[in-house]
CSV table of C-alpha atoms and ligand atoms in Angstrom, one decimal:
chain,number,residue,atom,x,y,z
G,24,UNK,CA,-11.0,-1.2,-11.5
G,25,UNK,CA,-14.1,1.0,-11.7
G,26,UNK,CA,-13.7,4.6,-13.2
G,27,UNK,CA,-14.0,6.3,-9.6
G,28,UNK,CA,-11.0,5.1,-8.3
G,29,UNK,CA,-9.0,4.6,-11.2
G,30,UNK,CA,-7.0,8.0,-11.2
G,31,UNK,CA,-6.3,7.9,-7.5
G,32,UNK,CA,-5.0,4.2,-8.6
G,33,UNK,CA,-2.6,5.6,-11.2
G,34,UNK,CA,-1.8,9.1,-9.5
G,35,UNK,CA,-0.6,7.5,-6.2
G,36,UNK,CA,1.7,4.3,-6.5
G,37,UNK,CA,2.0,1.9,-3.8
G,38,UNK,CA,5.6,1.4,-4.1
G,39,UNK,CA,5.9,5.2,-2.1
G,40,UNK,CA,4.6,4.1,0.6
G,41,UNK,CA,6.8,0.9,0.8
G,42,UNK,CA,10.1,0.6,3.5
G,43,UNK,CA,13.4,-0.5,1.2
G,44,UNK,CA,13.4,-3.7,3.1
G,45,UNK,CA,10.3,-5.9,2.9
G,46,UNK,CA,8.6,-9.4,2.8
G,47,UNK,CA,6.7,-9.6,-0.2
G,48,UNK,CA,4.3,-12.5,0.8
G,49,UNK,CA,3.3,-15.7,-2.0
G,50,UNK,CA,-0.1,-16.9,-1.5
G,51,UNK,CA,0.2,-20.0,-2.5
G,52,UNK,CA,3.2,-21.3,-0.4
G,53,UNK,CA,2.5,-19.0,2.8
G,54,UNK,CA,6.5,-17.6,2.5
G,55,UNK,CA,7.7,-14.0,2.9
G,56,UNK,CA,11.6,-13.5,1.5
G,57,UNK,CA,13.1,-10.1,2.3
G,58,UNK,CA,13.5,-7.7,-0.7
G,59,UNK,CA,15.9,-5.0,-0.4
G,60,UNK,CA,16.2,-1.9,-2.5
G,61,UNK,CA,19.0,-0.6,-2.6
G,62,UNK,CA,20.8,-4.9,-3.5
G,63,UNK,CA,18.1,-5.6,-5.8
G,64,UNK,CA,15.6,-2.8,-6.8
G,65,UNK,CA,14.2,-4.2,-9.8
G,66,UNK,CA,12.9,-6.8,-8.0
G,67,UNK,CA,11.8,-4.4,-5.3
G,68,UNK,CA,9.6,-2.5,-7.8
G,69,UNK,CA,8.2,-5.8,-9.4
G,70,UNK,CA,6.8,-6.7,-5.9
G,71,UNK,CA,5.7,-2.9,-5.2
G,72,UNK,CA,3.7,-3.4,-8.4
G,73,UNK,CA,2.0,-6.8,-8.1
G,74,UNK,CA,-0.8,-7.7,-6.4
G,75,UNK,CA,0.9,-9.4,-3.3
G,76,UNK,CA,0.5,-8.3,-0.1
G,77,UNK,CA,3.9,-7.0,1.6
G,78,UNK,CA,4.9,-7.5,4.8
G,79,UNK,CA,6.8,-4.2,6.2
G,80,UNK,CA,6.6,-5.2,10.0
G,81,UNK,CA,7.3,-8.7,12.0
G,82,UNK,CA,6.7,-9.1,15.3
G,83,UNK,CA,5.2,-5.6,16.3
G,84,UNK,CA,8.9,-3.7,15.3
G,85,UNK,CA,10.7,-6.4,17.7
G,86,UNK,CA,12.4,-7.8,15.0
G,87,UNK,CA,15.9,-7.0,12.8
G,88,UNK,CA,17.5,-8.0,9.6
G,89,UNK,CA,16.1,-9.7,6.8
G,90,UNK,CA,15.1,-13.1,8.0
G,91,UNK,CA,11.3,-13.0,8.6
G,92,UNK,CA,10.2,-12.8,12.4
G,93,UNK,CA,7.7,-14.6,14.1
G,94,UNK,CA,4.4,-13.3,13.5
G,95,UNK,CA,3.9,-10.3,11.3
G,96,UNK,CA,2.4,-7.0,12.6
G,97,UNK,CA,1.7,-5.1,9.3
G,98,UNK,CA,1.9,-5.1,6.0
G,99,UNK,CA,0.3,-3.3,2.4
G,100,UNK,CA,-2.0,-5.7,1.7
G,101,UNK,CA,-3.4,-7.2,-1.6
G,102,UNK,CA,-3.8,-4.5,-4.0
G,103,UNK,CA,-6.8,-6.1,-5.8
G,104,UNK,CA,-8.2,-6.1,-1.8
G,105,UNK,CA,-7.5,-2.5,-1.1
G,106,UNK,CA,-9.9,-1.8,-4.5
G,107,UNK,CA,-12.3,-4.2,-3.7
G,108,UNK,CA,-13.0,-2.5,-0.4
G,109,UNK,CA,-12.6,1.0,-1.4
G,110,UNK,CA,-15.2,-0.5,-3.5
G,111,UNK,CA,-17.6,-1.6,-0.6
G,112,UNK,CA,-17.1,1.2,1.5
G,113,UNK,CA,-18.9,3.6,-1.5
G,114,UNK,CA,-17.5,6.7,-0.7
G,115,UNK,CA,-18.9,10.3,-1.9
G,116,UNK,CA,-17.4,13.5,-2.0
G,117,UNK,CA,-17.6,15.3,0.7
G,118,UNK,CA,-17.3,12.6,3.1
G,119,UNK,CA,-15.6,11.7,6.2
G,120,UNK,CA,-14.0,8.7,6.5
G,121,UNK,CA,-11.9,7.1,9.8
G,122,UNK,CA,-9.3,4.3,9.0
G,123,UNK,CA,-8.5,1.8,11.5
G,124,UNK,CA,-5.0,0.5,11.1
G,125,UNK,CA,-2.8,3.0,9.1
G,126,UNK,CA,-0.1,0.5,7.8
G,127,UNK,CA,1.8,1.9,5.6
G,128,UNK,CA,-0.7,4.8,4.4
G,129,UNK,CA,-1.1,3.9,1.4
G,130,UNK,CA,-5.2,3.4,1.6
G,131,UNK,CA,-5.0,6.4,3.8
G,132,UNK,CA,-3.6,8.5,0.8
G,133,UNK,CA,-6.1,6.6,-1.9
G,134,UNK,CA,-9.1,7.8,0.1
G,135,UNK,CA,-7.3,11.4,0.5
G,136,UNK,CA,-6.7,11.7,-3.1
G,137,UNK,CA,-10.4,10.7,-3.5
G,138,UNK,CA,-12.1,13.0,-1.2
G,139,UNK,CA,-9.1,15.4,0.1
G,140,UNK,CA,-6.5,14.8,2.9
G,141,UNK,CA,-8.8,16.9,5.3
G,142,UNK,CA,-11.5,14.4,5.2
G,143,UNK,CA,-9.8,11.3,6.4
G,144,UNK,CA,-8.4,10.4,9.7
G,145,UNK,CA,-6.3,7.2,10.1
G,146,UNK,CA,-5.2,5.6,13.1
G,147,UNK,CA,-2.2,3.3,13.9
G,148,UNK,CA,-1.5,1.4,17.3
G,149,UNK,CA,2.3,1.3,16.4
G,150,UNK,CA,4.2,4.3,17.2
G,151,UNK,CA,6.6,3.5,14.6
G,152,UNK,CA,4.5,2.4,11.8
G,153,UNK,CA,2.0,5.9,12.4
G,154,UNK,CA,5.5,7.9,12.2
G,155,UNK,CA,6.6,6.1,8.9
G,156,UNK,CA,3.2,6.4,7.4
G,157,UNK,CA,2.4,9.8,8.8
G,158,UNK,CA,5.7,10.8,7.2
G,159,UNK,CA,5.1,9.3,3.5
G,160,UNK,CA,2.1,10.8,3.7
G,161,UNK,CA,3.5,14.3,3.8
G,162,UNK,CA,6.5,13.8,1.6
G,163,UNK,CA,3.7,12.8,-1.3
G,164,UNK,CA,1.8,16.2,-0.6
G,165,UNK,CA,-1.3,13.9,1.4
G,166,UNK,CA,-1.0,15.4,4.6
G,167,UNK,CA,-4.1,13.3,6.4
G,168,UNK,CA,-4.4,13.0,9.8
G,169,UNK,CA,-2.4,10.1,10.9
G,170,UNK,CA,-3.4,9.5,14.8
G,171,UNK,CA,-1.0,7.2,16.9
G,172,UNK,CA,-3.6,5.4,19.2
G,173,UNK,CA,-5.6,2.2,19.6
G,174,UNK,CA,-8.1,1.7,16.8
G,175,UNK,CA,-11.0,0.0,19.1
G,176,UNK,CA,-11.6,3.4,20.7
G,177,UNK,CA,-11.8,5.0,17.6
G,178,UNK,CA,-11.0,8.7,16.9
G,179,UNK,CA,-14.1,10.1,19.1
G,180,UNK,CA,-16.4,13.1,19.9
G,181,UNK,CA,-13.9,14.8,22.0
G,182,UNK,CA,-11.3,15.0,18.7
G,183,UNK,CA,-14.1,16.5,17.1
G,184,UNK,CA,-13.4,14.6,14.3
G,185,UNK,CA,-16.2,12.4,14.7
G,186,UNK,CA,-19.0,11.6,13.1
G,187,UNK,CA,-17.6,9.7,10.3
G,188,UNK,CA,-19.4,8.9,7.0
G,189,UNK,CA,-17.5,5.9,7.0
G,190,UNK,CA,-15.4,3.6,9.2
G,191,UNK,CA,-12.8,1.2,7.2
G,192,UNK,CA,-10.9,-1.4,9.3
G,193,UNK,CA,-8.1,-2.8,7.8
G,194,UNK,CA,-7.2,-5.1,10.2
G,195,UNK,CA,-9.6,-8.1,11.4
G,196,UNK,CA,-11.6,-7.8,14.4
G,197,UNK,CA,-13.5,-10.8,16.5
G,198,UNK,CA,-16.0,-8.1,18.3
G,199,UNK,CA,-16.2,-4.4,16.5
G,200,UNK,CA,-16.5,-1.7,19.3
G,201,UNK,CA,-19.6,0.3,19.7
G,202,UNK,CA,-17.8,3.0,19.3
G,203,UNK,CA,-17.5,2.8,15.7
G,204,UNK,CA,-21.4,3.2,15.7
G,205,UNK,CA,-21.2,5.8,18.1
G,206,UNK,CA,-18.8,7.9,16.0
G,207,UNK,CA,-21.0,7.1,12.9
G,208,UNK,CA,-23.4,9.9,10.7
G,209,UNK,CA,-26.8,7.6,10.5
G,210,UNK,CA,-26.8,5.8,7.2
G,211,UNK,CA,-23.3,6.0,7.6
G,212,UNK,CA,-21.1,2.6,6.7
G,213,UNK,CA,-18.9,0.3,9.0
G,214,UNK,CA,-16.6,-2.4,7.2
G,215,UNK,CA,-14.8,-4.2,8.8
G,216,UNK,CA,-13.2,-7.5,8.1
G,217,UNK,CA,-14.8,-9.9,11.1
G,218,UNK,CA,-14.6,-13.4,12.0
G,219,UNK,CA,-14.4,-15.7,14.8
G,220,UNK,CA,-11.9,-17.4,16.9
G,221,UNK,CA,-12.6,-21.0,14.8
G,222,UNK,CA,-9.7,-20.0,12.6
G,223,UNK,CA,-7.6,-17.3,11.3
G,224,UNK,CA,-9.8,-16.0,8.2
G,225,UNK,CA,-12.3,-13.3,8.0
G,226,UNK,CA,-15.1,-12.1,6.0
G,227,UNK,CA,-15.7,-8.4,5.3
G,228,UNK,CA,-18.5,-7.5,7.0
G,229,UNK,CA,-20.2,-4.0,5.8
G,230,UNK,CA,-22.5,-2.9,8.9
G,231,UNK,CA,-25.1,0.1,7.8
G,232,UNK,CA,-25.8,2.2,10.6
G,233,UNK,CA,-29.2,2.8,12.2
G,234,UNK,CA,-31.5,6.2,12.0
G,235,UNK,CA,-30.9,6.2,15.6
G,236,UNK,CA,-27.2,5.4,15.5
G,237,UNK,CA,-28.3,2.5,18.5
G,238,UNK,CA,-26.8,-0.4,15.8
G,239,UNK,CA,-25.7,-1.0,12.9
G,240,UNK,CA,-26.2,-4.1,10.4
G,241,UNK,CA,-25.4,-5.4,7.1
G,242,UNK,CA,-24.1,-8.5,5.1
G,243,UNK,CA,-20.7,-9.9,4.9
G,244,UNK,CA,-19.5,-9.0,1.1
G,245,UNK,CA,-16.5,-11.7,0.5
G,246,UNK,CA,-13.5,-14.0,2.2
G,247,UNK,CA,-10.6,-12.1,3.3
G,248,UNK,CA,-7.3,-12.3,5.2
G,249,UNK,CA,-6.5,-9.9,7.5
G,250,UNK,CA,-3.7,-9.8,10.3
G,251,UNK,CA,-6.0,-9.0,13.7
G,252,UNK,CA,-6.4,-6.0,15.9
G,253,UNK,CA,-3.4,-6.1,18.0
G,254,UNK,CA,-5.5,-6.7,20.9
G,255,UNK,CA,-7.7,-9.5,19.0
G,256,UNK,CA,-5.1,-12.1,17.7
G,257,UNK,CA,-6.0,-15.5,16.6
G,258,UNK,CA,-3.5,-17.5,19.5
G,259,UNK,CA,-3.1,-20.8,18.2
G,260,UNK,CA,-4.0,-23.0,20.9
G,261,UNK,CA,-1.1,-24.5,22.5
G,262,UNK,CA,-1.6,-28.1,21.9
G,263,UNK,CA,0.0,-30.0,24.9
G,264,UNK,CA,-2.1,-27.7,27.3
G,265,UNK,CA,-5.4,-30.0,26.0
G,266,UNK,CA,-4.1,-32.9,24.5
G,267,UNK,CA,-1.3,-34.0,27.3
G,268,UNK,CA,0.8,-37.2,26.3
G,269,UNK,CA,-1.3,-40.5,26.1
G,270,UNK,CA,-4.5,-38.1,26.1
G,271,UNK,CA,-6.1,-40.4,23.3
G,272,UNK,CA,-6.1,-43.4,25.3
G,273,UNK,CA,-9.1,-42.0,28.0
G,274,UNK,CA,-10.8,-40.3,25.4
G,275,UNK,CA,-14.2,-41.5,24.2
G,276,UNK,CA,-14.3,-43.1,20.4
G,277,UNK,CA,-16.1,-42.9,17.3
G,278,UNK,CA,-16.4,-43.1,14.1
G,279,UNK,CA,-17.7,-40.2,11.2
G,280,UNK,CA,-18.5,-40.7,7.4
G,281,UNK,CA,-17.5,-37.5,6.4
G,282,UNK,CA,-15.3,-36.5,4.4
G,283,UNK,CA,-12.6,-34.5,4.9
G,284,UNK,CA,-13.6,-32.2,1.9
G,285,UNK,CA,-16.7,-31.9,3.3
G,286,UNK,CA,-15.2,-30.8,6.2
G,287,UNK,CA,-12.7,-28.2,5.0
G,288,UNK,CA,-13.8,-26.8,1.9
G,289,UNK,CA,-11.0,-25.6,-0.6
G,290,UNK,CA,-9.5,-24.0,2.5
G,291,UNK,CA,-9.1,-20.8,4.7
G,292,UNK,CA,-11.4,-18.7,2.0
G,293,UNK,CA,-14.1,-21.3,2.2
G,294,UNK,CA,-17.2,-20.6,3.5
G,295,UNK,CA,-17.5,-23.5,5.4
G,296,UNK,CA,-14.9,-22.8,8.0
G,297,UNK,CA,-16.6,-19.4,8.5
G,298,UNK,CA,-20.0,-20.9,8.6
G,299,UNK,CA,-18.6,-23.7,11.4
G,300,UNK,CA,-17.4,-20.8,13.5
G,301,UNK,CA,-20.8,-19.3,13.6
G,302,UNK,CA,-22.3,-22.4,14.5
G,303,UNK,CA,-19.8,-24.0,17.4
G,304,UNK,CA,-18.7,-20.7,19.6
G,305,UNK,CA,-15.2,-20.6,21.8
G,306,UNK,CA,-13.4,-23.4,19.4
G,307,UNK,CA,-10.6,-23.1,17.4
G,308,UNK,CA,-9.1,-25.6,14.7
G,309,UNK,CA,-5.9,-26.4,13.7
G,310,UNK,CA,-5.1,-28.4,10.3
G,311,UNK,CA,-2.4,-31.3,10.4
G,312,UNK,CA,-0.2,-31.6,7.0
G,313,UNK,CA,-0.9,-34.9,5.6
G,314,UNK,CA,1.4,-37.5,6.9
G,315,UNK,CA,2.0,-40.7,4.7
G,316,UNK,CA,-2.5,-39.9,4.2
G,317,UNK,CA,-3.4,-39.0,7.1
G,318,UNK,CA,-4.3,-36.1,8.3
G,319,UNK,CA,-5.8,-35.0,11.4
G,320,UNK,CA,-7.6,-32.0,12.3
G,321,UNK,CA,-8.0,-30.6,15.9
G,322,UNK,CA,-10.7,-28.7,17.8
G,323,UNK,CA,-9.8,-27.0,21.3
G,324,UNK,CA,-12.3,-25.3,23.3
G,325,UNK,CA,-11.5,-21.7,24.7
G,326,UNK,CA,-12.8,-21.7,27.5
G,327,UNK,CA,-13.2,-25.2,29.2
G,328,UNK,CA,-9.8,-27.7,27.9
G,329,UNK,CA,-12.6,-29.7,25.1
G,330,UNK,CA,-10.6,-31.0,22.4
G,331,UNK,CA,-11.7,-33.5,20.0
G,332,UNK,CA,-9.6,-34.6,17.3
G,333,UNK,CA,-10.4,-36.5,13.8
G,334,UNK,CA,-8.2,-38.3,11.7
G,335,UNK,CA,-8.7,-38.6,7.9
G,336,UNK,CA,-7.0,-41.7,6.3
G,337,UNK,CA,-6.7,-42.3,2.5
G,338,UNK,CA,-9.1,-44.8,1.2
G,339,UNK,CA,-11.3,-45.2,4.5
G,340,UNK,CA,-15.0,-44.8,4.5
G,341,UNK,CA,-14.7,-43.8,7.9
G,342,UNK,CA,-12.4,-41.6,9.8
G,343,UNK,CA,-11.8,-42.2,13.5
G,344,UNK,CA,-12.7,-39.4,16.3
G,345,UNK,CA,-11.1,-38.8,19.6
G,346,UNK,CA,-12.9,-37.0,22.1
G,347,UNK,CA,-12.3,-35.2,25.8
G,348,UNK,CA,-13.8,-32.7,28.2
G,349,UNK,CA,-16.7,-31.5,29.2
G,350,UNK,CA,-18.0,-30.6,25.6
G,351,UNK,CA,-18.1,-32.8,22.9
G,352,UNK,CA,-16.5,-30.6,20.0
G,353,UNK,CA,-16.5,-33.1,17.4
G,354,UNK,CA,-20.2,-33.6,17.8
G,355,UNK,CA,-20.9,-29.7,17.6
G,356,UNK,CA,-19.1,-29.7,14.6
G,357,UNK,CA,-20.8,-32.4,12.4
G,358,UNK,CA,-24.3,-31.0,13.8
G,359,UNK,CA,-23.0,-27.6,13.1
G,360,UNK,CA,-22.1,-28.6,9.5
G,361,UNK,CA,-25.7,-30.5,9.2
G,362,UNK,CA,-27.1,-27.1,10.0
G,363,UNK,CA,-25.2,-25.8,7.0
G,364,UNK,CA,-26.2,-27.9,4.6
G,365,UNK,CA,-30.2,-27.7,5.6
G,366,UNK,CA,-29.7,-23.9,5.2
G,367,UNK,CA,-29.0,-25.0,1.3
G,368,UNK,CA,-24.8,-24.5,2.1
G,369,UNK,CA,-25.4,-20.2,2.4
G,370,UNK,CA,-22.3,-18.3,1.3
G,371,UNK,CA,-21.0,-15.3,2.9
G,372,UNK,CA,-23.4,-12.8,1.4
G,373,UNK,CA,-26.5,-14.7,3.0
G,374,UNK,CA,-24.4,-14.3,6.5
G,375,UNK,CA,-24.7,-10.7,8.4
G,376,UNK,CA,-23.6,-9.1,11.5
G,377,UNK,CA,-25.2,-6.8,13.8
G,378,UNK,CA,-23.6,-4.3,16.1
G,379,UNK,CA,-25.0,-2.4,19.1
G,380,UNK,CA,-24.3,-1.9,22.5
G,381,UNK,CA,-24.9,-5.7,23.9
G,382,UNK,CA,-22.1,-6.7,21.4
G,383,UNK,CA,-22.3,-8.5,18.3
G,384,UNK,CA,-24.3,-10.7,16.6
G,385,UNK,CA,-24.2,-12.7,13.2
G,386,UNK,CA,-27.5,-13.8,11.3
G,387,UNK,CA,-28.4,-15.6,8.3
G,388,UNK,CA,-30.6,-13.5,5.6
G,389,UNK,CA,-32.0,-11.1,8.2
G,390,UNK,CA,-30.4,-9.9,11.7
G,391,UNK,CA,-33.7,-11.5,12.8
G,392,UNK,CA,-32.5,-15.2,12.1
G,393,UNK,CA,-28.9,-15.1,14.8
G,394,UNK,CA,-27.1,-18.2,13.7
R,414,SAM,C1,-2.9,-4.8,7.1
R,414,SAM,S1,-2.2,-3.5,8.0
R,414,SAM,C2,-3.0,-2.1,7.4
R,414,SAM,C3,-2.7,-1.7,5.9
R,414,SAM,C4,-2.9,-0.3,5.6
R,414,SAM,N1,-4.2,0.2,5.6
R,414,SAM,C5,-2.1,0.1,4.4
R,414,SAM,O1,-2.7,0.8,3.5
R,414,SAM,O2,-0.9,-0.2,4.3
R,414,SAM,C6,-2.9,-3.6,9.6
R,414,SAM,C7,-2.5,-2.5,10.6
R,414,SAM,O3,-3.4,-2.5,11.7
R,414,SAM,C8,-2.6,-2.1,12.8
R,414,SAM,N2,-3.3,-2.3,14.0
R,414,SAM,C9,-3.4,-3.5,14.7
R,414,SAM,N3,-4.2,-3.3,15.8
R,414,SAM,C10,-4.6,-2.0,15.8
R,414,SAM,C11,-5.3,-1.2,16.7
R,414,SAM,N4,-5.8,-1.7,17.8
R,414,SAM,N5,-5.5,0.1,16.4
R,414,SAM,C12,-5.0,0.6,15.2
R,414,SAM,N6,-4.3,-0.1,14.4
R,414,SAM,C13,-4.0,-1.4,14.7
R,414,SAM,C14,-1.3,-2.8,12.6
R,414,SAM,O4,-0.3,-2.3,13.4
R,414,SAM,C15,-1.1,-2.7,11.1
R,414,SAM,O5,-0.2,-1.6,10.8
């Protein structure tokens, strides 16, 4: 914790922006278990207090009771997170600052306490979640502007709220809106955690806006994991639409010497998932558990029914590769992961994005260099 934001830290508590019912989420195993305040509020205030990310949503509010929904649609996320990107986003008094994705309010109300309530706007796509928020904001004497509205637009000109000293997304985005760029001061920052449709994990991507407010550019700062934009989900591809039954048997055949490792890192925070999704655009992966050693991992291509499929087996030099469609994914993938290691394996801070109004575009050590 730096000395900034320490007093903002201790002077507003997390646990008053929390609902009495809610799915405090373990990193390790990937479960949520309801917690309830008013049957067990120690234990309610122990998870308020740690440094898991709460669930306080499932299923975009179509979902009752305790049992965790189907997908879930916000949450209070790691407090170590929330610091570390206050941290990025390097705010100053005097400052204006626009929030994607209220939540809960609670980084709302940190960045009001910082710079005053009357310098932050926040807006939420749920109607519910911006009136529980907007309401906890007020009842701890935060009153910021909570707007009930979809994020990708911004908060524009026409609010006369804009331009913004800084833009803070936190929830992840595939393609950031020019808007954000438009509604920007120049020097002003945009982060925003980013990635692509290879996976569900992001990167924080902290985009310093042009003199001429035409673009804006900047490295990605560390791994994160961020539920999407409403509008930008990661959709799991739905297997049996590529891979139909007896699929394998027509599909061309190889064989790859490398290694499963080498293919997925220590997981969703490694770099090399990230780095693969640069590389091999329109393909998402899917993981297999291991099975008796084996595991196989998937590829599906977006936009044309490619699939590929390899399968890892304890003890084998060589894993065997299945392949179908008009692209050969599994061959993108191993070039793409050649391309990796030639660039001396890069890590997330040698990767960059730059926004403008033709889109985005990611680069490695200068926006010069797309990937
Ligand atoms: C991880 S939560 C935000 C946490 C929040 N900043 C806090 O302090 O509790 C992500 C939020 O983004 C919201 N969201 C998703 N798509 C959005 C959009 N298009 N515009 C605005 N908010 C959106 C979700 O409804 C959810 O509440």
């Amino acid at each position: 914790m730096s000395p900034d934001w320490a007093k903002s830290f201790q002077d507003v508590p997390r646990s008053h922006f929390l609902p009495d019912v809610m799915w405090p989420h373990d990193m390790t195993t990937g479960l949520c278990v309801a917690v309830d305040k008013r049957q067990d509020p120690q234990a309610w205030q122990r998870y308020a207090d740690s440094d898991d990310p709460v669930v306080t949503q499932w299923d975009d509010g179509a979902h009752d009771g305790h049992e965790p929904g189907k997908v879930f649609s916000s949450s209070s996320s790691m407090p170590s997170l929330v610091f570390s990107m206050l941290a990025d986003l390097d705010v100053k008094p005097g400052q204006r600052v626009l929030e994607i994705g209220t939540g809960t309010g609670w980084n709302a109300a940190l960045l009001a306490h910082r710079l005053g309530a009357g310098s932050i706007v926040t807006v939420e796509v749920d109607g519910a979640v911006a009136a529980r928020a907007r309401e906890a904001l007020e009842r701890f004497g935060l009153p910021v502007e909570v707007v009930h509205g979809d994020g990708f637009l911004g908060y524009g000109a026409g609010a006369q709220r804009a331009p913004y000293d800084r833009v803070i997304a936190t929830c992840g985005l595939r393609k950031v809106p020019f808007a954000w760029v438009e509604q920007s001061s120049a020097g002003g920052v945009i982060l925003v955690p980013w990635g692509t449709c290879y996976g569900p994990g992001e990167a924080t991507a902290r985009l310093v806006v042009a003199e001429d407010r035409r673009s804006a550019s900047g490295p990605f700062t560390r791994p994160v994991g961020f539920m999407r934009m409403r509008s930008q989900r990661f959709v799991r591809p739905r297997h049996d639409e590529y891979v139909p039954a007896g699929a394998e048997e027509t599909a061309d055949t190889s064989f790859t010497t490398l290694r499963e490792a080498e293919l997925l890192g220590t997981g969703g925070f490694d770099v090399i998932g990230f780095a693969l999704g640069l590389r091999v655009p329109g393909v998402a992966h899917t993981v297999d558990r291991e099975r008796e050693g084996r595991r196989a991992v998937w590829f599906y291509g977006r936009s044309d029914r490619s699939w590929a499929v390899v399968v890892f087996r304890a003890g084998r030099e060589e894993a065997k590769v299945y392949q179908s469609g008009p692209r050969r994914l599994w061959d993108e993938v191993e070039a793409a992961r050649r391309w990796w290691v030639e660039q001396e394996r890069p890590s997330f801070n040698r990767f960059g994005l730059t926004v403008d109004a033709d889109g985005g575009r990611a680069w490695l050590d200068s926006p010069d260099n797309p990937v």
